[in-house]
Coordinates of N, CA and C in Angstrom, one line a residue:
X1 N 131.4 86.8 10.6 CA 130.2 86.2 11.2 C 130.5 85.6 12.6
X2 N 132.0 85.4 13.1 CA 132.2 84.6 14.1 C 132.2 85.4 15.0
X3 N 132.2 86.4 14.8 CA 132.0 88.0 16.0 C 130.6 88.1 16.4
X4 N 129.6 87.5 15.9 CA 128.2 87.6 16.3 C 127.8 86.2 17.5
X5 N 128.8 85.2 17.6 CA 128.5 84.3 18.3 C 129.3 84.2 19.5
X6 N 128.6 83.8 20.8 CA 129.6 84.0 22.2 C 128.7 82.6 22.8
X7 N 130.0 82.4 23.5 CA 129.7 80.9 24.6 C 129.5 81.6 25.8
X8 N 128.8 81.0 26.8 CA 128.1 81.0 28.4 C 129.0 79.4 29.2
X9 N 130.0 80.1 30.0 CA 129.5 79.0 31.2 C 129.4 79.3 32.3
X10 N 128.2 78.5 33.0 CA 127.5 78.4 34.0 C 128.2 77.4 35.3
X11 N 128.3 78.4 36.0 CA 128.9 78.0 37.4 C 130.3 76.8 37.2
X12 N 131.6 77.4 36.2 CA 132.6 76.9 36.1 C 133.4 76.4 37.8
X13 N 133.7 75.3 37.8 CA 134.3 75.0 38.7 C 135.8 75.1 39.2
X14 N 136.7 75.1 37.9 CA 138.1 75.2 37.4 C 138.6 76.0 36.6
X15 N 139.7 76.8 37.3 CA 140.3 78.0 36.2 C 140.7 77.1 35.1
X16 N 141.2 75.9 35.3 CA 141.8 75.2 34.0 C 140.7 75.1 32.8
X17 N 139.4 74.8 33.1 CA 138.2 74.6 32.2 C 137.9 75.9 31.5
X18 N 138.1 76.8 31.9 CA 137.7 78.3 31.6 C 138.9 78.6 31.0
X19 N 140.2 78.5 30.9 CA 141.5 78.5 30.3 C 140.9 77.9 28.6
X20 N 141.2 76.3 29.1 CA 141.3 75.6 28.1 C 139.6 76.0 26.6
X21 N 138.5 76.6 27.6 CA 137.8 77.0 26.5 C 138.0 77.8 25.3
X22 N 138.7 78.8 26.5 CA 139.3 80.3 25.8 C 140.2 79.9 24.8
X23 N 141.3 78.9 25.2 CA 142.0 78.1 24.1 C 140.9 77.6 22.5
X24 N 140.3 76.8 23.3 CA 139.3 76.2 22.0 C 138.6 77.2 21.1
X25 N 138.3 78.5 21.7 CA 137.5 79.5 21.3 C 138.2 79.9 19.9
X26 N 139.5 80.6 20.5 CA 140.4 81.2 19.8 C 140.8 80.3 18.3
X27 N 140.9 79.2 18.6 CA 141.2 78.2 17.7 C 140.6 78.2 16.6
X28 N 139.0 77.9 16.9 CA 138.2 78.5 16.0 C 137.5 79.8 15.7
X29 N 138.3 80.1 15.8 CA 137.8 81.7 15.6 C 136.6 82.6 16.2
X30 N 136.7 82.4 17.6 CA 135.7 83.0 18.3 C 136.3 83.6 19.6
X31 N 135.6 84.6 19.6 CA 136.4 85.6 20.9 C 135.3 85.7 22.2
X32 N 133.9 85.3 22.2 CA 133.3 86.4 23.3 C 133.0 84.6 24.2
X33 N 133.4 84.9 25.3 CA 133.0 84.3 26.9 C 132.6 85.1 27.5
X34 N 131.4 84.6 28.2 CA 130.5 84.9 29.0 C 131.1 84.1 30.3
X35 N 131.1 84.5 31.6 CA 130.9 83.3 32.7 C 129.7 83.9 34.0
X36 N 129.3 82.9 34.4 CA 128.1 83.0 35.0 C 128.5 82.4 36.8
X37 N 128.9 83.5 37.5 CA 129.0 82.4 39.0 C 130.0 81.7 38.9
X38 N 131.2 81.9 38.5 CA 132.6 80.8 38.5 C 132.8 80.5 40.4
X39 N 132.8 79.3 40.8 CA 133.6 79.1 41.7 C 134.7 79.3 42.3
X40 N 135.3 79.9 41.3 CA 136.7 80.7 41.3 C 136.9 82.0 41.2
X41 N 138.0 82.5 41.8 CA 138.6 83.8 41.6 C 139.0 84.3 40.4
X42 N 138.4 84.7 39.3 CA 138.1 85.0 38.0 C 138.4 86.6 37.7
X43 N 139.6 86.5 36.9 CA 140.7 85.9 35.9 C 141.8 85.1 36.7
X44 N 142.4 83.8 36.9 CA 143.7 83.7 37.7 C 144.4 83.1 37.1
X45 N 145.8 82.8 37.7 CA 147.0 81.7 37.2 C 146.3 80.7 36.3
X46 N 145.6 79.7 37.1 CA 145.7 78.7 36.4 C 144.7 79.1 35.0
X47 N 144.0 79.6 35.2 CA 142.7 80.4 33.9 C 143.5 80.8 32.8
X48 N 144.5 81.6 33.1 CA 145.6 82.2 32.1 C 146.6 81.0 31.3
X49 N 147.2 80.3 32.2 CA 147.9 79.3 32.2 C 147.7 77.9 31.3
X50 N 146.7 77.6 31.5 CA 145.6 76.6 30.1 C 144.9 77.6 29.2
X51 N 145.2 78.7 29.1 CA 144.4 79.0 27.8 C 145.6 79.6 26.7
X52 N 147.2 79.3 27.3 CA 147.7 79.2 26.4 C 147.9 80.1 24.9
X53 N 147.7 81.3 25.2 CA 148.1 81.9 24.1 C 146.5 82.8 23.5
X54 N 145.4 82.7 24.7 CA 144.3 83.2 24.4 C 143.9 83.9 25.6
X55 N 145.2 84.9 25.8 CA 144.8 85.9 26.6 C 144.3 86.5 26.2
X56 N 144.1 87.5 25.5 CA 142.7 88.0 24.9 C 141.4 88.4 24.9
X57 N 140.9 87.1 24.8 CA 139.9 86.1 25.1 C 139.5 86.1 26.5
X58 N 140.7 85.9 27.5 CA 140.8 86.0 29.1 C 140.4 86.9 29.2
X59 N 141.5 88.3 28.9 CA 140.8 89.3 29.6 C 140.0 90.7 29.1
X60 N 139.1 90.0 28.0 CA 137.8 90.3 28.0 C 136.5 89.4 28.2
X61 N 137.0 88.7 28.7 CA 135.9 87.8 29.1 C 135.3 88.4 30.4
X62 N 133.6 88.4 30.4 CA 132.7 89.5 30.8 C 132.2 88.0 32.1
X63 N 131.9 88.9 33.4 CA 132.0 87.9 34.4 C 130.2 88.4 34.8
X64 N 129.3 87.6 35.0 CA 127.6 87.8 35.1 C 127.2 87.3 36.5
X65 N 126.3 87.6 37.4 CA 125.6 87.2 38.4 C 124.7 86.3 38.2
X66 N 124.0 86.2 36.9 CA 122.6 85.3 36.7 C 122.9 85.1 35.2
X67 N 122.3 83.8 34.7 CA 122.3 83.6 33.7 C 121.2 84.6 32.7
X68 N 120.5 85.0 33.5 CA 119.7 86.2 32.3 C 120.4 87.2 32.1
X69 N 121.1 88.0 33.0 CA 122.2 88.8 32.3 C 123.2 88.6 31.3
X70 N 123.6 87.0 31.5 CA 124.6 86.6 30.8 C 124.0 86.7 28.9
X71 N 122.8 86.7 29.0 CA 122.1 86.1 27.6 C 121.5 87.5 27.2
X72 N 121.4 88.6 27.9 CA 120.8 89.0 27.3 C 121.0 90.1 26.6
X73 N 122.2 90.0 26.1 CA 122.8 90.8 24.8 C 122.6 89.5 23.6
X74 N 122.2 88.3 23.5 CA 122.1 87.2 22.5 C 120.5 87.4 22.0
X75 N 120.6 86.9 20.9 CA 119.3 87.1 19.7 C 118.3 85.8 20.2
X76 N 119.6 84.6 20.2 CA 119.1 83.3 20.4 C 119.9 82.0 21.3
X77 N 119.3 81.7 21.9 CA 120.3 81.0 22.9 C 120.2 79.7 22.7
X78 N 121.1 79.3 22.7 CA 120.9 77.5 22.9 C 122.4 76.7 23.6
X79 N 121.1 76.0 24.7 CA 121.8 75.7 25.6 C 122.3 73.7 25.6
X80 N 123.3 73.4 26.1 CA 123.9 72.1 26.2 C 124.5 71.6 27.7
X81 N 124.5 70.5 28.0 CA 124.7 69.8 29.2 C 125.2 68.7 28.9
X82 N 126.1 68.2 30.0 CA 126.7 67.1 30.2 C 125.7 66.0 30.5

């Protein structure tokens, strides 16, 4: 069931943040990243570098121009903010 669920982030600022999710992903047993507009040069060093053992994850992680592209392979979306 964890193959049916994928995370979005929207306009990442840091390879390290995008690293370390892929970390968190993998951890719990989930593989699919989305990114939307990264600030960054996407896949790099430091991206690779914090995600620590979730290459994988890195480099299939699917890179989107708009957040409607990003969603719209999802059934249902729900979204979170700082």
């Amino acid at each position: 069931m964890r193959n049916k669920f994928g995370f979005i982030l929207v306009n990442p600022q840091l390879g390290e943040n995008i690293g370390a999710c892929a970390r968190s992903l993998k951890n719990f047993g989930f593989s699919k990243l989305h990114i939307v507009n990264p600030k960054i040069n996407f896949p790099n060093h430091k991206a690779k570098a914090t995600s620590v053992g979730a290459f994988d994850i890195i480099n299939k992680t699917k890179v989107f121009d708009s957040i409607e592209n990003a969603i719209s392979s999802f059934n249902i979306v729900i979204s979170l903010s700082a």
